[in-house]
Amino acid sequence: MRALITGGAGFIGSHLAEALLNRGDRVWVIDDLSTGSIENIAHLKGHPRFEYVIDTVFNRAVMAELVDLADVVFHLAAAVGVRLIVEDPVWTLEQNVKGTEVVLELAAKKKKTVLLASTSEVYGKLDKPLFGEEDDLVLGPTSKARWAYAASKIIDEFLGRAYWKQKGVPVVIVRLFNTIGPRQTGRYGMVVPRFVRQALSGEPITVYGDGSQRRSFTWVGDVVGALIGLVECPAAAGEVFNVGHTEEISIRELAELVKRKTESPSEIVFIPYEQAYEAGFEDMRRRLPDLSKISRLIGYRPTLNLDEMLDRIIEYERRRLDDAGLPRK
Ligand code: UDP
């Protein structure tokens, strides 16, 4: 396929670019490097089927040309994570809503397939053992900035569905649950790279709240496989899919596991939410995907368990520290 990846220098986007190139596809990346990094795609530079543009998706002229070249647009450019939305709500909302509008408008002109990256955050405070795509979305009040992230992604989902229904644009929407792997940065709050880096450098491992909140983590390679499988499946158009894993762990146990695996001298410290984020911050207690819809349609099954994922990430982070000549404990 001929694929355009917005946000292709980001964590998931760069892995997607690599996977597509490995299959023999052509790849164009557009990224403004706001949260992505040129290092993530440095190894792809010079590849005969790879091109990249450093620009924002708001540059319509550039985007129009790129969308023309592609059959499929993977729209991953977004402000990601709750930390960013709490710190910079204006930029985050604009990025997430206006960016998607540009992509859908341009794709509609030529009826290009679009994959929209949404998030498990949209389920909000829903209290169920497994979150299904048809479940209600339960957000908190607008006085709490955290919910703006989910709200912006919900608008994206409505926009995507509207373009499919009204204009026949094949739009596939994925709700990504916590995705992990090499190149993920802890700068925007992501817990696994943060814990691994803290453990390897002997700094305190920072558990927010009492650590009883639970999450499931998915390997980035599994997520990328799901995205490619979905855009190649005509029956996925106009639909929303959870992409994740059902192996669950509490954040406190995660901290202990990382400490053990890295044999780190770091102490585990507990930081109140209001200190980590903002006063009155509400966290999700649990968040597990019902994967039956995506399994039925494309046979999706995550391949790595948490143990294997952590081993690989620890190895990657060790190498990164060594390459940078930084001390590790
Ligand atoms: N978290 C933590 N310490 C950190 C970063 C995050 O305890 O240094 C917690 C965070 O409060 C949440 C969980 O880890 O309960 C997952 O956070 P992340 O930002 O990775 O993803 P989220 O699930 O919030 O989208």
mmCIF file of C-alpha atoms and ligand atoms in Angstrom:
data_model
loop_
_atom_site.group_PDB
_atom_site.id
_atom_site.type_symbol
_atom_site.label_atom_id
_atom_site.label_comp_id
_atom_site.label_asym_id
_atom_site.label_seq_id
_atom_site.Cartn_x
_atom_site.Cartn_y
_atom_site.Cartn_z
ATOM 1 C CA MET A 1 0.000 0.000 0.000
ATOM 2 C CA ARG A 2 0.939 3.666 -0.242
ATOM 3 C CA ALA A 3 0.647 4.957 3.295
ATOM 4 C CA LEU A 4 0.770 8.435 4.774
ATOM 5 C CA ILE A 5 1.449 8.461 8.517
ATOM 6 C CA THR A 6 0.722 11.697 10.359
ATOM 7 C CA GLY A 7 2.761 11.684 13.543
ATOM 8 C CA GLY A 8 5.090 9.165 11.913
ATOM 9 C CA ALA A 9 8.079 10.279 13.991
ATOM 10 C CA GLY A 10 6.239 9.413 17.171
ATOM 11 C CA PHE A 11 6.471 6.233 19.175
ATOM 12 C CA ILE A 12 3.714 4.205 17.472
ATOM 13 C CA GLY A 13 4.034 5.994 14.105
ATOM 14 C CA SER A 14 7.709 5.150 13.709
ATOM 15 C CA HIS A 15 7.066 1.460 14.436
ATOM 16 C CA LEU A 16 4.205 1.510 11.929
ATOM 17 C CA ALA A 17 6.461 3.091 9.274
ATOM 18 C CA GLU A 18 9.057 0.400 9.845
ATOM 19 C CA ALA A 19 6.510 -2.445 9.660
ATOM 20 C CA LEU A 20 5.033 -1.108 6.410
ATOM 21 C CA LEU A 21 8.476 -0.702 4.820
ATOM 22 C CA ASN A 22 9.337 -4.262 5.850
ATOM 23 C CA ARG A 23 6.264 -5.473 3.980
ATOM 24 C CA GLY A 24 7.310 -3.644 0.820
ATOM 25 C CA ASP A 25 4.903 -0.698 1.156
ATOM 26 C CA ARG A 26 5.625 2.967 0.370
ATOM 27 C CA VAL A 27 5.573 5.313 3.328
ATOM 28 C CA TRP A 28 5.316 9.076 3.709
ATOM 29 C CA VAL A 29 5.570 10.600 7.170
ATOM 30 C CA ILE A 30 4.507 14.051 8.268
ATOM 31 C CA ASP A 31 5.440 15.128 11.778
ATOM 32 C CA ASP A 32 5.966 18.515 13.417
ATOM 33 C CA LEU A 33 8.281 16.986 16.049
ATOM 34 C CA SER A 34 6.184 18.503 18.840
ATOM 35 C CA THR A 35 6.200 15.230 20.753
ATOM 36 C CA GLY A 36 7.796 12.975 18.134
ATOM 37 C CA SER A 37 11.529 12.860 17.521
ATOM 38 C CA ILE A 38 13.681 12.707 14.427
ATOM 39 C CA GLU A 39 15.756 10.011 16.135
ATOM 40 C CA ASN A 40 12.766 7.685 15.909
ATOM 41 C CA ILE A 41 12.970 7.643 12.115
ATOM 42 C CA ALA A 42 16.693 8.306 11.661
ATOM 43 C CA HIS A 43 17.271 4.663 10.711
ATOM 44 C CA LEU A 44 14.658 4.906 7.934
ATOM 45 C CA LYS A 45 16.203 7.931 6.221
ATOM 46 C CA GLY A 46 17.552 7.022 2.811
ATOM 47 C CA HIS A 47 15.243 4.021 2.446
ATOM 48 C CA PRO A 48 14.079 4.034 -1.207
ATOM 49 C CA ARG A 49 10.382 3.736 -0.280
ATOM 50 C CA PHE A 50 10.452 6.229 2.604
ATOM 51 C CA GLU A 51 10.001 9.996 2.639
ATOM 52 C CA TYR A 52 9.313 12.419 5.437
ATOM 53 C CA VAL A 53 8.207 16.017 5.832
ATOM 54 C CA ILE A 54 8.686 18.070 8.970
ATOM 55 C CA ASP A 55 5.509 20.113 9.114
ATOM 56 C CA THR A 56 2.173 20.226 10.901
ATOM 57 C CA VAL A 57 -1.022 18.659 9.609
ATOM 58 C CA PHE A 58 -2.442 22.202 9.596
ATOM 59 C CA ASN A 59 -0.371 23.002 6.491
ATOM 60 C CA ARG A 60 -3.157 22.197 4.041
ATOM 61 C CA ALA A 61 -1.120 22.584 0.865
ATOM 62 C CA VAL A 62 1.467 20.066 2.024
ATOM 63 C CA MET A 63 -1.162 17.735 3.428
ATOM 64 C CA ALA A 64 -3.223 17.860 0.206
ATOM 65 C CA GLU A 65 -0.222 16.708 -1.786
ATOM 66 C CA LEU A 66 0.603 13.926 0.636
ATOM 67 C CA VAL A 67 -2.973 12.668 0.879
ATOM 68 C CA ASP A 68 -3.060 12.556 -2.934
ATOM 69 C CA LEU A 69 -0.012 10.297 -2.991
ATOM 70 C CA ALA A 70 -1.386 7.797 -0.466
ATOM 71 C CA ASP A 71 -4.122 5.137 -0.529
ATOM 72 C CA VAL A 72 -4.348 5.071 3.239
ATOM 73 C CA VAL A 73 -3.834 7.806 5.834
ATOM 74 C CA PHE A 74 -2.895 6.637 9.319
ATOM 75 C CA HIS A 75 -3.742 9.701 11.397
ATOM 76 C CA LEU A 76 -1.650 9.341 14.527
ATOM 77 C CA ALA A 77 -0.607 12.990 14.959
ATOM 78 C CA ALA A 78 -2.122 14.057 18.250
ATOM 79 C CA ALA A 79 -1.320 15.447 21.607
ATOM 80 C CA VAL A 80 -0.962 12.293 23.586
ATOM 81 C CA GLY A 81 -1.459 11.499 27.233
ATOM 82 C CA VAL A 82 -3.193 13.093 30.167
ATOM 83 C CA ARG A 83 -0.094 14.948 31.390
ATOM 84 C CA LEU A 84 -0.047 17.151 28.275
ATOM 85 C CA ILE A 85 -3.705 18.020 28.457
ATOM 86 C CA VAL A 86 -3.360 19.115 32.056
ATOM 87 C CA GLU A 87 -0.311 21.258 31.215
ATOM 88 C CA ASP A 88 -1.336 22.670 27.832
ATOM 89 C CA PRO A 89 -5.063 22.296 27.236
ATOM 90 C CA VAL A 90 -5.385 24.843 24.386
ATOM 91 C CA TRP A 91 -2.732 23.264 22.204
ATOM 92 C CA THR A 92 -3.982 19.742 22.937
ATOM 93 C CA LEU A 93 -7.577 20.456 22.024
ATOM 94 C CA GLU A 94 -6.631 22.273 18.826
ATOM 95 C CA GLN A 95 -4.209 19.583 17.802
ATOM 96 C CA ASN A 96 -6.672 16.769 18.338
ATOM 97 C CA VAL A 97 -9.795 18.293 16.863
ATOM 98 C CA LYS A 98 -8.565 20.610 14.082
ATOM 99 C CA GLY A 99 -5.904 18.160 12.909
ATOM 100 C CA THR A 100 -8.482 15.429 12.395
ATOM 101 C CA GLU A 101 -10.762 17.851 10.530
ATOM 102 C CA VAL A 102 -7.987 18.626 8.034
ATOM 103 C CA VAL A 103 -7.218 14.939 7.463
ATOM 104 C CA LEU A 104 -10.855 13.960 6.964
ATOM 105 C CA GLU A 105 -11.657 16.899 4.669
ATOM 106 C CA LEU A 106 -8.729 16.119 2.396
ATOM 107 C CA ALA A 107 -9.304 12.357 2.441
ATOM 108 C CA ALA A 108 -12.969 12.915 1.559
ATOM 109 C CA LYS A 109 -12.073 14.678 -1.696
ATOM 110 C CA LYS A 110 -10.354 11.538 -2.980
ATOM 111 C CA LYS A 111 -12.143 8.900 -0.882
ATOM 112 C CA LYS A 112 -8.906 7.734 0.732
ATOM 113 C CA THR A 113 -9.062 5.255 3.618
ATOM 114 C CA VAL A 114 -8.338 6.869 6.988
ATOM 115 C CA LEU A 115 -7.355 5.231 10.243
ATOM 116 C CA LEU A 116 -8.067 7.452 13.254
ATOM 117 C CA ALA A 117 -6.227 6.794 16.496
ATOM 118 C CA SER A 118 -8.551 7.250 19.454
ATOM 119 C CA THR A 119 -7.887 6.135 22.999
ATOM 120 C CA SER A 120 -9.166 3.976 25.833
ATOM 121 C CA GLU A 121 -9.428 7.280 27.756
ATOM 122 C CA VAL A 122 -12.806 7.801 26.066
ATOM 123 C CA TYR A 123 -14.327 5.163 28.377
ATOM 124 C CA GLY A 124 -13.537 7.530 31.235
ATOM 125 C CA LYS A 125 -14.833 6.372 34.593
ATOM 126 C CA LEU A 126 -16.829 3.471 33.207
ATOM 127 C CA ASP A 127 -16.833 0.756 35.856
ATOM 128 C CA LYS A 128 -16.972 -2.625 34.114
ATOM 129 C CA PRO A 129 -14.624 -5.598 34.025
ATOM 130 C CA LEU A 130 -14.206 -5.227 30.242
ATOM 131 C CA PHE A 131 -14.848 -2.135 28.108
ATOM 132 C CA GLY A 132 -16.816 -2.856 24.925
ATOM 133 C CA GLU A 133 -17.042 -0.546 21.914
ATOM 134 C CA GLU A 134 -20.803 -0.068 22.426
ATOM 135 C CA ASP A 135 -20.545 0.788 26.130
ATOM 136 C CA ASP A 136 -21.462 4.211 27.489
ATOM 137 C CA LEU A 137 -18.622 6.700 27.857
ATOM 138 C CA VAL A 138 -18.506 8.169 31.368
ATOM 139 C CA LEU A 139 -16.570 11.414 31.695
ATOM 140 C CA GLY A 140 -16.131 13.774 34.619
ATOM 141 C CA PRO A 141 -16.947 17.515 34.681
ATOM 142 C CA THR A 142 -15.307 20.082 32.389
ATOM 143 C CA SER A 143 -13.667 21.695 35.436
ATOM 144 C CA LYS A 144 -11.234 18.746 35.396
ATOM 145 C CA ALA A 145 -8.775 19.152 32.542
ATOM 146 C CA ARG A 146 -8.081 15.443 32.267
ATOM 147 C CA TRP A 147 -11.433 14.817 30.592
ATOM 148 C CA ALA A 148 -10.669 17.275 27.783
ATOM 149 C CA TYR A 149 -8.368 14.665 26.248
ATOM 150 C CA ALA A 150 -11.139 12.060 26.086
ATOM 151 C CA ALA A 151 -13.638 14.668 24.900
ATOM 152 C CA SER A 152 -11.348 15.744 22.035
ATOM 153 C CA LYS A 153 -10.940 12.133 20.950
ATOM 154 C CA ILE A 154 -14.690 11.551 21.179
ATOM 155 C CA ILE A 155 -15.194 14.472 18.764
ATOM 156 C CA ASP A 156 -12.646 12.807 16.451
ATOM 157 C CA GLU A 157 -14.644 9.577 16.607
ATOM 158 C CA PHE A 158 -17.899 11.386 15.800
ATOM 159 C CA LEU A 159 -16.198 13.216 12.925
ATOM 160 C CA GLY A 160 -14.823 9.955 11.547
ATOM 161 C CA ARG A 161 -18.183 8.230 11.721
ATOM 162 C CA ALA A 162 -19.898 11.233 10.130
ATOM 163 C CA TYR A 163 -17.499 11.264 7.173
ATOM 164 C CA TRP A 164 -18.168 7.565 6.647
ATOM 165 C CA LYS A 165 -21.929 7.856 6.959
ATOM 166 C CA GLN A 166 -22.452 11.080 5.049
ATOM 167 C CA LYS A 167 -19.600 11.094 2.552
ATOM 168 C CA GLY A 168 -18.643 7.427 2.223
ATOM 169 C CA VAL A 169 -15.039 7.943 3.384
ATOM 170 C CA PRO A 170 -13.726 4.590 4.682
ATOM 171 C CA VAL A 171 -12.735 5.582 8.219
ATOM 172 C CA VAL A 172 -11.552 3.017 10.753
ATOM 173 C CA ILE A 173 -11.297 4.110 14.395
ATOM 174 C CA VAL A 174 -9.098 2.389 16.945
ATOM 175 C CA ARG A 175 -9.216 2.893 20.694
ATOM 176 C CA LEU A 176 -5.664 2.226 21.788
ATOM 177 C CA PHE A 177 -5.163 0.970 25.328
ATOM 178 C CA ASN A 178 -1.818 1.500 27.079
ATOM 179 C CA THR A 179 0.775 0.699 24.413
ATOM 180 C CA ILE A 180 4.432 0.147 25.299
ATOM 181 C CA GLY A 181 7.733 -0.590 23.582
ATOM 182 C CA PRO A 182 11.071 0.884 22.590
ATOM 183 C CA ARG A 183 11.190 4.627 21.734
ATOM 184 C CA GLN A 184 8.318 5.506 24.045
ATOM 185 C CA THR A 185 9.319 8.500 26.105
ATOM 186 C CA GLY A 186 8.454 9.038 29.732
ATOM 187 C CA ARG A 187 8.383 12.785 29.180
ATOM 188 C CA TYR A 188 4.606 12.879 28.836
ATOM 189 C CA GLY A 189 3.901 10.714 31.853
ATOM 190 C CA MET A 190 3.897 7.211 30.335
ATOM 191 C CA VAL A 191 4.420 4.907 33.246
ATOM 192 C CA VAL A 192 6.509 2.038 31.849
ATOM 193 C CA PRO A 193 9.380 4.035 30.291
ATOM 194 C CA ARG A 194 9.385 6.227 33.387
ATOM 195 C CA PHE A 195 9.672 3.320 35.819
ATOM 196 C CA VAL A 196 12.324 1.551 33.735
ATOM 197 C CA ARG A 197 14.470 4.684 33.400
ATOM 198 C CA GLN A 198 14.062 5.544 37.059
ATOM 199 C CA ALA A 199 15.053 2.010 38.058
ATOM 200 C CA LEU A 200 18.074 1.889 35.757
ATOM 201 C CA SER A 201 19.412 5.237 36.941
ATOM 202 C CA GLY A 202 18.794 4.489 40.619
ATOM 203 C CA GLU A 203 16.258 7.293 41.023
ATOM 204 C CA PRO A 204 13.078 6.832 43.061
ATOM 205 C CA ILE A 205 10.318 4.948 41.227
ATOM 206 C CA THR A 206 7.337 7.297 41.368
ATOM 207 C CA VAL A 207 3.996 5.561 41.938
ATOM 208 C CA TYR A 208 1.091 8.012 41.724
ATOM 209 C CA GLY A 209 -1.672 7.611 44.296
ATOM 210 C CA ASP A 210 -1.541 4.365 46.277
ATOM 211 C CA GLY A 211 -0.670 2.315 43.195
ATOM 212 C CA SER A 212 -3.796 0.169 43.406
ATOM 213 C CA GLN A 213 -5.014 1.434 40.006
ATOM 214 C CA ARG A 214 -4.716 -1.286 37.383
ATOM 215 C CA ARG A 215 -3.742 -1.245 33.714
ATOM 216 C CA SER A 216 -3.073 -3.685 30.886
ATOM 217 C CA PHE A 217 -0.170 -3.037 28.528
ATOM 218 C CA THR A 218 0.160 -3.969 24.870
ATOM 219 C CA TRP A 219 3.289 -4.413 22.767
ATOM 220 C CA VAL A 220 3.656 -1.750 20.085
ATOM 221 C CA GLY A 221 4.302 -4.425 17.427
ATOM 222 C CA ASP A 222 0.944 -6.022 18.187
ATOM 223 C CA VAL A 223 -0.774 -2.649 17.931
ATOM 224 C CA VAL A 224 0.887 -1.897 14.595
ATOM 225 C CA GLY A 225 -0.172 -5.311 13.245
ATOM 226 C CA ALA A 226 -3.749 -4.540 14.256
ATOM 227 C CA LEU A 227 -3.732 -1.147 12.510
ATOM 228 C CA ILE A 228 -2.470 -2.642 9.260
ATOM 229 C CA GLY A 229 -4.919 -5.573 9.472
ATOM 230 C CA LEU A 230 -7.845 -3.226 10.005
ATOM 231 C CA VAL A 231 -7.182 -0.858 7.094
ATOM 232 C CA GLU A 232 -6.876 -3.877 4.822
ATOM 233 C CA CYS A 233 -10.268 -5.195 5.920
ATOM 234 C CA PRO A 234 -13.156 -3.499 4.057
ATOM 235 C CA ALA A 235 -15.662 -4.564 6.747
ATOM 236 C CA ALA A 236 -13.806 -2.386 9.283
ATOM 237 C CA ALA A 237 -14.873 0.877 7.592
ATOM 238 C CA GLY A 238 -17.102 3.041 9.765
ATOM 239 C CA GLU A 239 -16.366 0.921 12.831
ATOM 240 C CA VAL A 240 -14.591 1.425 16.177
ATOM 241 C CA PHE A 241 -12.230 -1.203 17.586
ATOM 242 C CA ASN A 242 -10.495 -1.680 20.907
ATOM 243 C CA VAL A 243 -6.818 -2.583 20.540
ATOM 244 C CA GLY A 244 -5.115 -3.795 23.696
ATOM 245 C CA HIS A 245 -4.325 -6.677 26.008
ATOM 246 C CA THR A 246 -6.212 -8.307 28.861
ATOM 247 C CA GLU A 247 -3.297 -9.147 31.183
ATOM 248 C CA GLU A 248 -3.768 -6.781 34.094
ATOM 249 C CA ILE A 249 -1.379 -5.444 36.762
ATOM 250 C CA SER A 250 -1.591 -2.796 39.478
ATOM 251 C CA ILE A 251 0.817 0.118 39.168
ATOM 252 C CA ARG A 252 2.319 -0.754 42.535
ATOM 253 C CA GLU A 253 3.017 -4.319 41.359
ATOM 254 C CA LEU A 254 4.417 -2.903 38.136
ATOM 255 C CA ALA A 255 6.880 -0.777 40.118
ATOM 256 C CA GLU A 256 7.937 -3.832 42.145
ATOM 257 C CA LEU A 257 8.297 -5.961 39.021
ATOM 258 C CA VAL A 258 10.458 -3.351 37.252
ATOM 259 C CA LYS A 259 12.615 -2.941 40.367
ATOM 260 C CA ARG A 260 13.091 -6.716 40.611
ATOM 261 C CA LYS A 261 13.816 -7.257 36.932
ATOM 262 C CA THR A 262 16.382 -4.444 36.790
ATOM 263 C CA GLU A 263 17.855 -5.411 40.213
ATOM 264 C CA SER A 264 17.621 -1.730 41.006
ATOM 265 C CA PRO A 265 18.489 -0.091 44.333
ATOM 266 C CA SER A 266 15.772 2.530 43.673
ATOM 267 C CA GLU A 267 13.169 3.038 46.362
ATOM 268 C CA ILE A 268 9.509 3.014 45.424
ATOM 269 C CA VAL A 269 7.863 6.288 46.451
ATOM 270 C CA PHE A 270 4.177 7.201 46.490
ATOM 271 C CA ILE A 271 3.239 10.628 45.132
ATOM 272 C CA PRO A 272 -0.240 12.077 45.672
ATOM 273 C CA TYR A 273 -2.161 12.669 42.448
ATOM 274 C CA GLU A 274 -2.591 16.387 43.145
ATOM 275 C CA GLN A 275 1.187 16.713 43.226
ATOM 276 C CA ALA A 276 1.726 14.588 40.103
ATOM 277 C CA TYR A 277 -1.001 16.197 37.998
ATOM 278 C CA GLU A 278 -3.377 18.825 39.443
ATOM 279 C CA ALA A 279 -5.701 19.294 42.406
ATOM 280 C CA GLY A 280 -8.754 17.033 42.192
ATOM 281 C CA PHE A 281 -7.198 14.807 39.522
ATOM 282 C CA GLU A 282 -9.337 11.726 38.900
ATOM 283 C CA ASP A 283 -7.593 8.542 37.772
ATOM 284 C CA MET A 284 -9.131 5.472 36.199
ATOM 285 C CA ARG A 285 -9.113 2.560 38.610
ATOM 286 C CA ARG A 286 -9.148 -0.163 35.980
ATOM 287 C CA ARG A 287 -9.132 -0.305 32.227
ATOM 288 C CA LEU A 288 -9.403 -3.545 30.294
ATOM 289 C CA PRO A 289 -10.532 -3.968 26.686
ATOM 290 C CA ASP A 290 -13.100 -6.406 25.384
ATOM 291 C CA LEU A 291 -11.207 -7.677 22.345
ATOM 292 C CA SER A 292 -13.899 -9.875 20.832
ATOM 293 C CA LYS A 293 -14.787 -7.466 18.004
ATOM 294 C CA ILE A 294 -11.276 -7.110 16.597
ATOM 295 C CA SER A 295 -10.501 -10.811 17.173
ATOM 296 C CA ARG A 296 -13.591 -11.804 15.223
ATOM 297 C CA LEU A 297 -12.862 -9.508 12.322
ATOM 298 C CA ILE A 298 -9.110 -9.866 11.783
ATOM 299 C CA GLY A 299 -8.074 -12.638 14.195
ATOM 300 C CA TYR A 300 -6.214 -10.157 16.456
ATOM 301 C CA ARG A 301 -4.359 -11.724 19.377
ATOM 302 C CA PRO A 302 -1.597 -10.022 21.354
ATOM 303 C CA THR A 303 1.612 -12.041 21.073
ATOM 304 C CA LEU A 304 3.698 -10.836 24.040
ATOM 305 C CA ASN A 305 2.928 -10.978 27.749
ATOM 306 C CA LEU A 306 3.987 -8.278 30.207
ATOM 307 C CA ASP A 307 7.076 -10.179 31.335
ATOM 308 C CA GLU A 308 8.436 -10.416 27.795
ATOM 309 C CA MET A 309 7.555 -6.815 27.021
ATOM 310 C CA LEU A 310 9.358 -5.520 30.114
ATOM 311 C CA ASP A 311 12.449 -7.622 29.366
ATOM 312 C CA ARG A 312 12.669 -6.114 25.894
ATOM 313 C CA ILE A 313 12.080 -2.550 27.097
ATOM 314 C CA ILE A 314 14.654 -2.890 29.888
ATOM 315 C CA GLU A 315 17.204 -4.186 27.384
ATOM 316 C CA TYR A 316 16.440 -1.288 25.030
ATOM 317 C CA GLU A 317 16.720 1.310 27.806
ATOM 318 C CA ARG A 318 19.990 -0.212 29.071
ATOM 319 C CA ARG A 319 21.472 0.068 25.599
ATOM 320 C CA ARG A 320 20.234 3.651 25.307
ATOM 321 C CA LEU A 321 21.915 4.646 28.568
ATOM 322 C CA ASP A 322 25.141 2.903 27.525
ATOM 323 C CA ASP A 323 25.119 4.564 24.089
ATOM 324 C CA ALA A 324 24.629 7.952 25.723
ATOM 325 C CA GLY A 325 27.482 7.192 28.115
ATOM 326 C CA LEU A 326 25.177 7.694 31.090
ATOM 327 C CA PRO A 327 25.728 5.819 34.346
ATOM 328 C CA ARG A 328 23.353 3.032 35.291
ATOM 329 C CA LYS A 329 22.912 1.341 38.617
HETATM 330 N N1 UDP B 1 1.747 6.589 36.806
HETATM 331 C C1 UDP B 1 2.536 6.443 37.944
HETATM 332 N N2 UDP B 1 3.788 6.977 37.937
HETATM 333 C C2 UDP B 1 4.326 7.642 36.862
HETATM 334 C C3 UDP B 1 3.527 7.773 35.696
HETATM 335 C C4 UDP B 1 2.247 7.243 35.716
HETATM 336 O O1 UDP B 1 2.101 5.854 38.949
HETATM 337 O O2 UDP B 1 5.479 8.083 36.941
HETATM 338 C C5 UDP B 1 0.401 5.989 36.817
HETATM 339 C C6 UDP B 1 -0.712 6.906 36.322
HETATM 340 O O3 UDP B 1 -1.209 7.714 37.361
HETATM 341 C C7 UDP B 1 -1.742 5.885 35.828
HETATM 342 C C8 UDP B 1 -0.874 4.742 35.307
HETATM 343 O O4 UDP B 1 0.406 4.909 35.917
HETATM 344 O O5 UDP B 1 -2.530 5.403 36.889
HETATM 345 C C9 UDP B 1 -0.708 4.751 33.796
HETATM 346 O O6 UDP B 1 -0.273 6.030 33.421
HETATM 347 P P1 UDP B 1 0.089 6.431 31.924
HETATM 348 O O7 UDP B 1 0.318 7.917 31.904
HETATM 349 O O8 UDP B 1 1.173 5.555 31.427
HETATM 350 O O9 UDP B 1 -1.224 6.059 31.097
HETATM 351 P P2 UDP B 1 -2.794 6.332 31.392
HETATM 352 O O10 UDP B 1 -3.319 4.989 31.790
HETATM 353 O O11 UDP B 1 -2.923 7.363 32.446
HETATM 354 O O12 UDP B 1 -3.297 6.759 30.064
#
